Amino acid sequence: MIPSQYQPPLPLEKLILPQGAEGAGDHMELDVLFVGAGPAGLAGAIELARLAKQDLSVGELNIGVLEKGEALGEHSLSGAVVNPRAMRELFPDLTDADFPFRRPVTKEAVYLLTSGGRVRLPTPPTMQNHGHYIASICEIVRWLGGQAEALGVNIFTGFPAAALLTDGDRVTGVRTAASGLGRDGQPLSSYMAPNDLSAKITALSEGTRGLLSQAWLEWQRVGSENPQIFALGVKEIWETKRPLDRIIHTMGWPLPNDAFGGSFCYPLEPNLVALGIVVGLDYRDAGLDVHVLLQRLKGHPLLRPYLDGGEMVEWGAKTIPEGGYYALPTRRSGDGVVLLGDAAGFVDVPSLKGIHYAMQSGMYAARAIFQALKRGDVSAGRLAEYDRLVNASYITSDLHRTRNMRLAFRDGFYAGGIKAGLMSLTGGRLPGGKIAMHADAEAPRRADGAEPFTPDGKLTFSKVDGVFKAGNTTRDTIPNHLVVGQDVTPEVARFYTHVCPAGVYEEVDGKLRVSAPNCVDCKATDVLGPRWTPREGGSGPKYKRM
């Protein structure tokens, strides 16, 4: 079974609209609009606001940041161990102690797991975290939001961007999603029409698998040497009885040998740990279920002693772009538009880092945007300065150095490990040449059958339990925002039930049933099956410490 054969195309006719198209309610004009209040968008807005205050030649800038979550940070999820480099550059007058980090990394360990045992491995050079900090991306985003608002940036939460507004090839802003629609798509008494936000420059900082970023790249036929590939991460936060004194990374069990991924366990406080598992979405077993793998992992003798007697207090899931250097779009700028952070693929998988790259890309975008506004020229030629800044930076050099390490695991865990080791020793020079990849949805799947799993409600939990712990209170009468392809077979329906960590899909009497309110916007099936589209603002998870 090949997932792409059942995946519908992007609905470009709904995602690319002419400026002034019918259907909008209110209209707002801005100088610059950042779409997505993650680390990339907020860092970009902060840098741009600061530049405008330092150089008054462009006058007072009206900068907006649009966020689909009801509050800042509620849709943000990461591990996370953070490299503070970009934070230090953005806030040169502050010290690391001023930043919203939980604690420095003082000890770390890497293990190869079997079902009942473990072998401690030397920490690979790419994974060494001395000088880095354990943090919650939710807390980082909320803190950055406060810094942005103090500089006069307007942050609009609860407004998902549903379409790009355009004039010819130029992006002129976005249209938000309508709210107050019933399950049949008809307006309820609470209906609010979409709003149009026009801007001289629109910065797409939507995060992983950004819908408008995908639409712009396809519309403008901007390609990459390899297609972007993704992983799915499922994460839990636990209050524990036993403290953890180091960060832990594992590989091996419970993943099969032909799947790429691993797990992490990080101490946020003496009795609060974050743990999760990340699996590349090019795995071959149609019955593989990342949420279930995490539940099995918690029973391993390495981790269970820390969890026994504790309580799972938060759950979440998110996809991660993993394609690296060869999957970067050939350009991340165009007429009136730039692409930032995860939306552009700025993630280095071997070092498990993306937050500081996202922030740095936002800062580079702000500098290019400011110069474009000074010159009164927001054309693709002028905004290409953003690409030049990124290409000359450590973002690109880091990704180039590790350009084939994730791709080497295309042929399995052990062959990939040998190749990745050679790449680490030679700075990526050996084995040489680009490793070609296919899109995740093009990877054939075999139907081996899923192993039965029954949660105990204490250590292991169902997907419904997870959605509840994600704080998801999406109303049940919301329209279905997931676009399902034609002719979905029972086999494909079962595959979707395993792909989705939130229990959105069920196979019932050979047919696919979709429970859209369960969705936590992880975008996993957007990679492999039904397309994700925006729904009314405030829907989805309400993460607090993810």
XYZ file of C-alpha atoms in Angstrom:
546
model
C 0.000 0.000 0.000
C 1.405 3.397 -1.022
C -0.199 6.260 0.965
C 0.211 8.890 -1.764
C -2.264 7.005 -3.948
C -5.021 7.854 -1.457
C -3.957 11.382 -0.515
C -5.930 14.310 -1.955
C -4.040 17.221 -3.539
C -3.623 20.561 -1.831
C -6.802 22.618 -2.425
C -4.893 25.524 -4.008
C -8.087 27.139 -5.263
C -9.038 27.725 -1.611
C -5.558 28.611 -0.391
C -4.526 31.197 -3.000
C -7.087 34.010 -3.289
C -6.967 37.304 -5.188
C -6.813 40.427 -3.050
C -10.375 41.658 -2.499
C -12.026 38.260 -3.063
C -15.589 38.044 -1.776
C -16.375 36.563 1.615
C -14.357 38.641 4.073
C -15.754 40.629 6.979
C -13.348 43.138 8.461
C -10.151 44.322 6.800
C -6.926 45.426 8.508
C -3.783 46.901 6.965
C -0.339 46.247 8.412
C 3.197 46.929 7.324
C 4.428 43.418 8.152
C 2.494 40.325 9.191
C 4.063 37.246 10.773
C 1.803 34.200 10.395
C 2.437 31.992 13.416
C 3.546 33.017 16.915
C 6.277 30.465 17.414
C 9.957 31.223 18.052
C 10.601 32.188 14.412
C 7.706 34.623 14.065
C 8.147 36.224 17.483
C 11.931 36.574 17.150
C 11.399 38.168 13.738
C 8.802 40.583 15.080
C 11.044 41.557 18.024
C 14.072 42.174 15.803
C 12.019 44.175 13.296
C 10.419 46.326 15.999
C 13.827 47.019 17.513
C 15.311 47.965 14.142
C 12.428 50.363 13.530
C 13.031 52.059 16.891
C 16.753 52.399 16.197
C 16.295 53.804 12.680
C 13.287 56.110 12.364
C 13.665 56.560 8.604
C 10.771 54.198 7.855
C 8.507 55.787 10.441
C 6.437 53.821 12.914
C 5.894 50.260 11.697
C 2.616 48.437 12.245
C 3.762 44.861 12.926
C 1.296 42.046 13.512
C 1.668 38.414 14.564
C -1.200 36.037 13.846
C -1.609 32.907 16.000
C -4.225 30.155 15.621
C -4.044 29.048 19.268
C -6.341 30.701 21.771
C -3.292 31.859 23.763
C 0.431 32.020 23.098
C 2.227 28.696 23.419
C -0.880 26.526 23.401
C -0.001 24.987 20.026
C 3.771 24.812 20.614
C 5.546 21.524 21.338
C 9.202 20.559 21.376
C 11.580 18.387 23.429
C 13.343 20.622 24.317
C 17.037 21.146 24.868
C 17.861 24.606 23.550
C 21.060 26.066 22.150
C 21.000 29.639 23.566
C 22.983 31.188 20.686
C 20.068 32.931 18.963
C 18.519 34.056 22.250
C 21.798 35.691 23.228
C 22.003 37.510 19.899
C 18.404 38.704 20.085
C 18.789 39.941 23.676
C 22.444 40.994 24.035
C 21.760 42.916 27.255
C 20.372 39.863 29.061
C 22.145 36.871 30.573
C 21.215 33.204 30.262
C 19.695 33.426 33.736
C 17.184 35.970 32.397
C 15.865 33.623 29.704
C 12.849 31.312 30.257
C 14.945 28.150 30.548
C 14.334 25.488 33.198
C 17.897 24.322 33.942
C 21.281 23.810 32.265
C 22.295 20.407 30.951
C 24.887 19.077 33.396
C 24.804 15.347 32.610
C 23.677 13.301 29.624
C 23.513 9.679 28.564
C 22.747 7.811 25.327
C 21.542 4.198 25.355
C 20.842 1.472 22.842
C 17.787 -0.386 24.134
C 16.633 -3.946 23.774
C 13.226 -5.023 25.056
C 14.611 -5.697 28.511
C 18.149 -4.357 28.539
C 20.341 -1.419 27.605
C 23.871 -0.610 26.489
C 25.262 2.825 27.247
C 26.924 4.393 24.213
C 29.414 7.238 23.889
C 27.492 10.452 23.246
C 27.841 11.249 19.522
C 29.486 14.634 18.851
C 26.297 15.995 17.263
C 24.272 15.163 20.382
C 26.561 16.681 23.014
C 24.642 19.357 24.915
C 27.170 21.012 27.217
C 26.229 24.696 27.463
C 22.621 24.067 26.405
C 19.445 24.349 28.460
C 16.381 22.221 29.156
C 13.262 24.271 28.456
C 9.563 24.265 27.620
C 8.815 25.738 24.200
C 5.422 26.886 25.535
C 7.163 28.952 28.181
C 9.702 30.318 25.682
C 6.915 31.413 23.339
C 4.931 33.110 26.092
C 8.062 34.968 27.239
C 8.947 36.040 23.681
C 5.375 37.249 23.240
C 5.737 39.520 26.245
C 8.981 40.915 24.865
C 7.321 41.566 21.501
C 4.296 43.315 22.993
C 6.592 45.531 25.074
C 8.060 46.758 21.774
C 4.625 47.583 20.373
C 4.035 44.433 18.293
C 0.357 43.505 17.876
C -0.317 39.832 18.638
C -3.646 38.421 17.484
C -4.378 35.045 19.100
C -7.221 32.773 18.057
C -7.007 33.684 14.359
C -5.862 30.862 12.032
C -4.659 31.980 8.605
C -6.683 30.062 6.000
C -5.556 31.527 2.652
C -2.939 33.772 1.054
C -4.149 36.998 -0.515
C -2.356 37.769 -3.755
C -2.002 40.298 -6.549
C -0.465 38.491 -9.495
C 2.566 36.666 -8.081
C 2.816 39.008 -5.086
C 1.563 37.966 -1.656
C -0.437 40.821 -0.138
C -1.624 39.267 3.145
C -3.842 36.505 4.462
C -7.482 35.669 5.074
C -8.355 34.104 8.420
C -10.663 31.148 8.993
C -14.330 31.727 9.729
C -15.687 30.768 13.149
C -19.097 29.771 14.421
C -19.927 27.217 11.730
C -21.983 24.105 12.418
C -21.025 20.564 11.524
C -22.759 21.032 8.160
C -20.721 24.176 7.441
C -23.689 26.508 7.911
C -23.400 29.633 10.126
C -24.576 29.401 13.726
C -25.685 32.331 15.880
C -22.018 32.769 16.919
C -20.791 33.041 13.307
C -17.921 35.417 12.533
C -16.846 35.959 8.940
C -13.189 35.624 7.896
C -11.021 38.716 8.156
C -8.532 39.980 5.585
C -5.173 41.228 6.844
C -3.151 43.053 4.200
C 0.579 43.636 4.586
C 3.467 44.931 2.531
C 5.359 41.794 3.537
C 3.968 38.516 4.900
C 6.352 36.239 6.847
C 5.144 32.637 6.982
C 6.281 31.300 10.357
C 3.566 28.644 10.616
C 5.788 25.909 12.010
C 5.967 22.325 10.834
C 4.010 21.417 7.690
C 2.675 24.978 7.353
C -0.328 24.936 5.051
C 0.197 28.351 3.458
C 3.909 27.656 3.108
C 3.095 24.435 1.253
C 0.605 26.307 -0.915
C 3.045 29.094 -1.803
C 5.835 26.647 -2.695
C 3.506 24.638 -4.944
C 1.883 27.726 -6.474
C 5.253 29.295 -7.305
C 6.796 25.936 -8.297
C 9.634 26.280 -5.807
C 11.265 22.886 -5.402
C 14.103 21.284 -3.462
C 16.746 18.688 -4.259
C 14.954 16.127 -2.085
C 11.356 16.235 -0.918
C 10.865 17.261 2.686
C 10.422 14.295 5.034
C 8.931 14.325 8.516
C 8.890 12.552 11.854
C 6.117 12.350 14.415
C 6.902 13.028 18.048
C 4.590 12.065 20.909
C 5.440 13.529 24.303
C 4.256 13.322 27.893
C 5.059 15.311 31.016
C 5.130 13.432 34.302
C 5.175 14.454 37.931
C 7.500 11.875 39.478
C 8.539 10.581 42.875
C 12.145 9.914 41.872
C 14.335 12.754 40.527
C 16.223 12.461 37.233
C 19.656 14.120 37.179
C 20.496 13.976 33.454
C 19.043 14.097 29.987
C 18.612 10.681 28.374
C 18.390 9.775 24.697
C 17.759 6.258 23.439
C 17.693 4.381 20.152
C 16.665 0.871 19.254
C 13.695 -0.795 21.000
C 10.707 -0.350 20.779
C 11.271 0.748 17.160
C 11.649 -1.881 14.431
C 15.014 -1.956 12.663
C 13.618 -0.382 9.492
C 12.238 2.704 11.255
C 14.290 5.793 12.128
C 13.859 7.432 15.500
C 14.530 7.387 19.204
C 13.347 8.623 22.559
C 14.219 11.337 25.059
C 13.719 11.959 28.769
C 14.538 15.389 30.205
C 14.282 16.687 33.789
C 12.364 19.980 33.906
C 12.369 20.099 37.722
C 13.562 17.623 40.374
C 10.179 15.888 40.195
C 8.969 16.834 36.711
C 10.190 15.080 33.573
C 9.396 15.350 29.885
C 9.650 12.149 27.890
C 8.766 11.273 24.358
C 9.486 9.266 21.245
C 10.138 10.479 17.688
C 9.705 8.249 14.619
C 10.364 9.051 10.967
C 7.182 8.856 8.900
C 8.847 6.796 6.165
C 8.508 3.646 8.308
C 7.312 0.538 6.434
C 4.956 -1.243 8.844
C 1.389 0.036 8.320
C 0.525 -1.107 11.851
C 3.221 0.978 13.560
C 1.647 3.392 16.046
C 3.886 6.064 17.593
C 1.562 6.691 20.552
C 1.569 2.965 21.389
C 5.355 2.811 21.045
C 5.662 5.520 23.693
C 3.363 3.584 26.018
C 5.495 0.443 25.602
C 8.707 2.428 26.101
C 7.602 3.581 29.552
C 7.683 -0.012 30.790
C 11.389 -0.390 30.018
C 13.613 -0.938 33.091
C 15.589 2.227 32.213
C 12.584 4.547 32.489
C 9.925 2.818 34.569
C 11.624 3.407 37.952
C 11.317 7.159 37.380
C 7.608 6.915 36.508
C 6.284 4.419 39.044
C 4.042 6.186 41.528
C 3.998 9.326 39.428
C 1.289 10.977 37.336
C 1.089 11.860 33.664
C -0.051 15.506 33.649
C 0.246 16.546 30.002
C 0.357 14.885 26.582
C 0.958 16.176 23.072
C 2.123 15.374 19.554
C 3.743 17.241 16.671
C 5.497 16.507 13.392
C 9.098 17.603 12.760
C 10.728 18.363 9.377
C 13.698 16.007 9.006
C 14.886 16.376 5.414
C 17.747 18.702 6.295
C 19.968 20.505 3.808
C 18.800 18.757 0.632
C 15.133 19.368 1.452
C 15.468 23.139 1.869
C 13.419 25.034 -0.734
C 15.647 26.519 -3.440
C 14.393 29.902 -2.262
C 12.513 30.965 0.840
C 11.498 34.386 -0.426
C 9.320 35.886 -3.127
C 7.289 38.960 -3.958
C 6.035 40.204 -0.594
C 6.749 36.958 1.278
C 9.402 35.027 3.239
C 9.355 31.552 4.865
C 10.835 31.052 8.332
C 11.766 28.319 10.806
C 10.206 24.877 10.583
C 8.010 26.039 7.687
C 11.233 26.298 5.677
C 12.745 23.109 7.155
C 15.454 24.626 9.382
C 15.900 21.599 11.682
C 19.105 19.644 12.275
C 18.088 16.092 13.145
C 21.506 14.725 14.260
C 21.772 17.399 16.964
C 18.024 17.340 17.706
C 17.891 21.128 17.349
C 15.567 23.571 15.613
C 14.497 26.322 18.022
C 17.614 28.472 17.702
C 17.594 28.036 13.916
C 13.968 29.175 13.832
C 14.746 32.254 15.917
C 17.826 33.074 13.851
C 15.867 32.791 10.600
C 13.296 35.198 12.022
C 16.046 37.679 12.843
C 17.545 37.425 9.363
C 14.092 37.889 7.854
C 13.559 41.006 9.972
C 16.821 42.532 8.735
C 15.976 41.835 5.091
C 12.418 43.104 5.577
C 13.596 46.325 7.202
C 15.980 47.100 4.349
C 13.235 46.349 1.817
C 10.859 48.748 3.584
C 13.555 51.447 3.735
C 13.986 51.208 -0.014
C 10.282 50.950 -0.711
C 10.898 47.721 -2.610
C 9.282 44.476 -1.393
C 9.951 42.557 -4.601
C 11.390 39.054 -4.792
C 14.726 40.514 -5.858
C 15.001 42.707 -2.781
C 13.714 40.065 -0.317
C 16.221 37.568 -1.719
C 18.588 39.236 0.752
C 16.933 36.986 3.349
C 18.058 33.894 1.439
C 21.555 35.323 1.133
C 21.743 35.926 4.880
C 20.542 32.398 5.671
C 22.816 30.767 3.099
C 25.865 32.545 4.529
C 24.973 31.662 8.130
C 25.571 28.829 10.566
C 22.029 27.613 9.826
C 23.050 26.446 6.371
C 26.582 25.404 7.293
C 25.286 23.256 10.166
C 22.699 21.585 7.945
C 25.283 21.039 5.214
C 27.713 19.368 7.604
C 25.050 16.825 8.626
C 23.354 16.765 5.217
C 23.188 12.976 4.820
C 23.060 11.720 8.407
C 19.284 11.338 8.657
C 19.061 10.206 5.046
C 21.584 7.409 5.672
C 18.962 5.550 7.715
C 16.819 5.078 4.617
C 18.239 1.557 4.360
C 17.712 0.580 8.009
C 19.065 1.210 11.491
C 22.387 -0.641 11.370
C 23.508 0.421 7.888
C 22.450 3.953 8.701
C 24.374 3.940 11.961
C 27.609 2.935 10.219
C 27.197 5.605 7.535
C 26.251 8.286 10.066
C 29.332 7.421 12.137
C 31.571 7.925 9.101
C 29.871 11.235 8.391
C 30.460 12.393 11.964
C 34.165 11.537 11.704
C 34.642 13.268 8.329
C 32.420 16.320 8.746
C 29.883 14.891 6.317
C 32.386 14.272 3.503
C 32.153 10.458 3.588
C 30.147 8.774 2.244
C 29.981 11.571 -0.329
C 27.203 12.707 -2.626
C 23.546 13.311 -2.009
C 21.416 10.447 -0.749
C 18.181 10.644 -2.726
C 14.945 10.340 -0.787
C 11.294 9.907 -1.651
C 8.455 11.719 0.075
C 7.120 9.892 3.130
C 3.792 9.259 1.405
C 5.631 7.461 -1.417
C 7.110 4.831 0.924
C 5.326 1.477 0.442
C 3.725 0.041 3.591
C 3.303 -3.597 4.477
C 0.312 -4.743 6.520
C 1.990 -6.816 9.236
C -0.851 -6.266 11.689
C -0.613 -4.223 14.859
C 0.234 -5.864 18.176
C -2.677 -5.661 20.637
C -2.310 -2.949 23.265
C -4.454 -2.335 26.345
C -3.594 0.697 28.515
C -3.666 0.324 32.281
C -4.569 3.958 33.046
C -1.624 4.339 35.424
C 1.558 3.948 33.405
C 0.049 3.569 29.942
C -2.830 5.490 28.420
C -5.238 5.470 25.487
C -5.286 8.084 22.766
C -8.495 9.514 24.214
C -6.705 9.926 27.556
C -3.923 11.740 25.731
C -6.284 14.146 23.978
C -7.837 15.003 27.348
C -4.399 15.657 28.859
C -3.616 17.899 25.867
C -6.333 20.250 27.110
C -8.323 19.817 23.909
C -11.820 21.254 24.408
C -12.749 21.726 20.741
C -16.545 21.828 20.423
C -18.120 18.671 19.065
C -20.192 20.492 16.432
C -17.215 21.937 14.565
C -17.046 21.196 10.809
C -14.625 18.520 9.646
C -11.381 20.323 8.732
C -9.657 17.181 7.440
C -9.859 16.531 3.691
C -10.029 12.779 3.023
C -9.139 11.273 -0.347
C -11.372 9.144 -2.525
C -11.780 5.365 -2.364
C -10.221 4.806 1.047
C -10.015 1.049 1.507
C -10.351 -0.741 4.872
C -6.590 -1.336 4.808
C -5.895 2.385 4.343
C -8.470 3.316 7.014
C -6.662 1.056 9.500
C -3.368 2.680 8.526
C -4.777 6.142 9.351
C -5.948 4.926 12.755
C -2.332 4.060 13.584
C -0.766 7.158 12.023
C -2.888 9.584 14.051
C -1.804 9.754 17.720
C -5.046 11.469 18.805
C -7.652 8.891 17.801
C -9.199 11.051 15.064
C -9.629 8.109 12.682
C -11.408 4.795 13.173
C -12.094 1.915 10.815
C -15.722 0.881 11.364
C -17.298 -1.858 9.247
C -14.651 -1.346 6.579
C -15.191 2.414 6.354
C -13.278 5.408 7.712
C -14.885 7.376 10.542
C -13.412 10.805 11.329
C -13.720 12.423 14.777
C -12.338 15.837 13.824
C -12.652 17.499 17.285
C -9.986 15.120 18.645
C -7.345 16.636 16.347
C -4.327 18.234 18.078
C -2.919 19.720 14.847
C 0.140 17.451 14.800
C -0.110 17.220 10.958
C 0.868 13.529 10.807
C -1.895 12.538 8.414
C -1.293 15.722 6.421
C 2.024 14.064 5.582
C 0.600 10.598 4.839
C -3.139 10.908 4.236
C -6.029 13.299 4.868
C -5.061 16.953 4.460
C -5.192 19.292 7.440
C -6.878 22.672 6.934
C -7.440 25.452 9.504
C -10.530 25.503 11.688
C -11.908 28.200 13.948
C -9.530 29.938 16.307
C -8.906 28.390 19.713
C -9.570 24.830 18.544
C -7.089 22.073 19.262
C -4.731 21.580 22.190
C -3.997 23.924 25.061
C -0.436 22.995 25.920
C 1.049 24.623 29.016
C 4.508 23.118 29.567
C 5.218 21.263 26.337
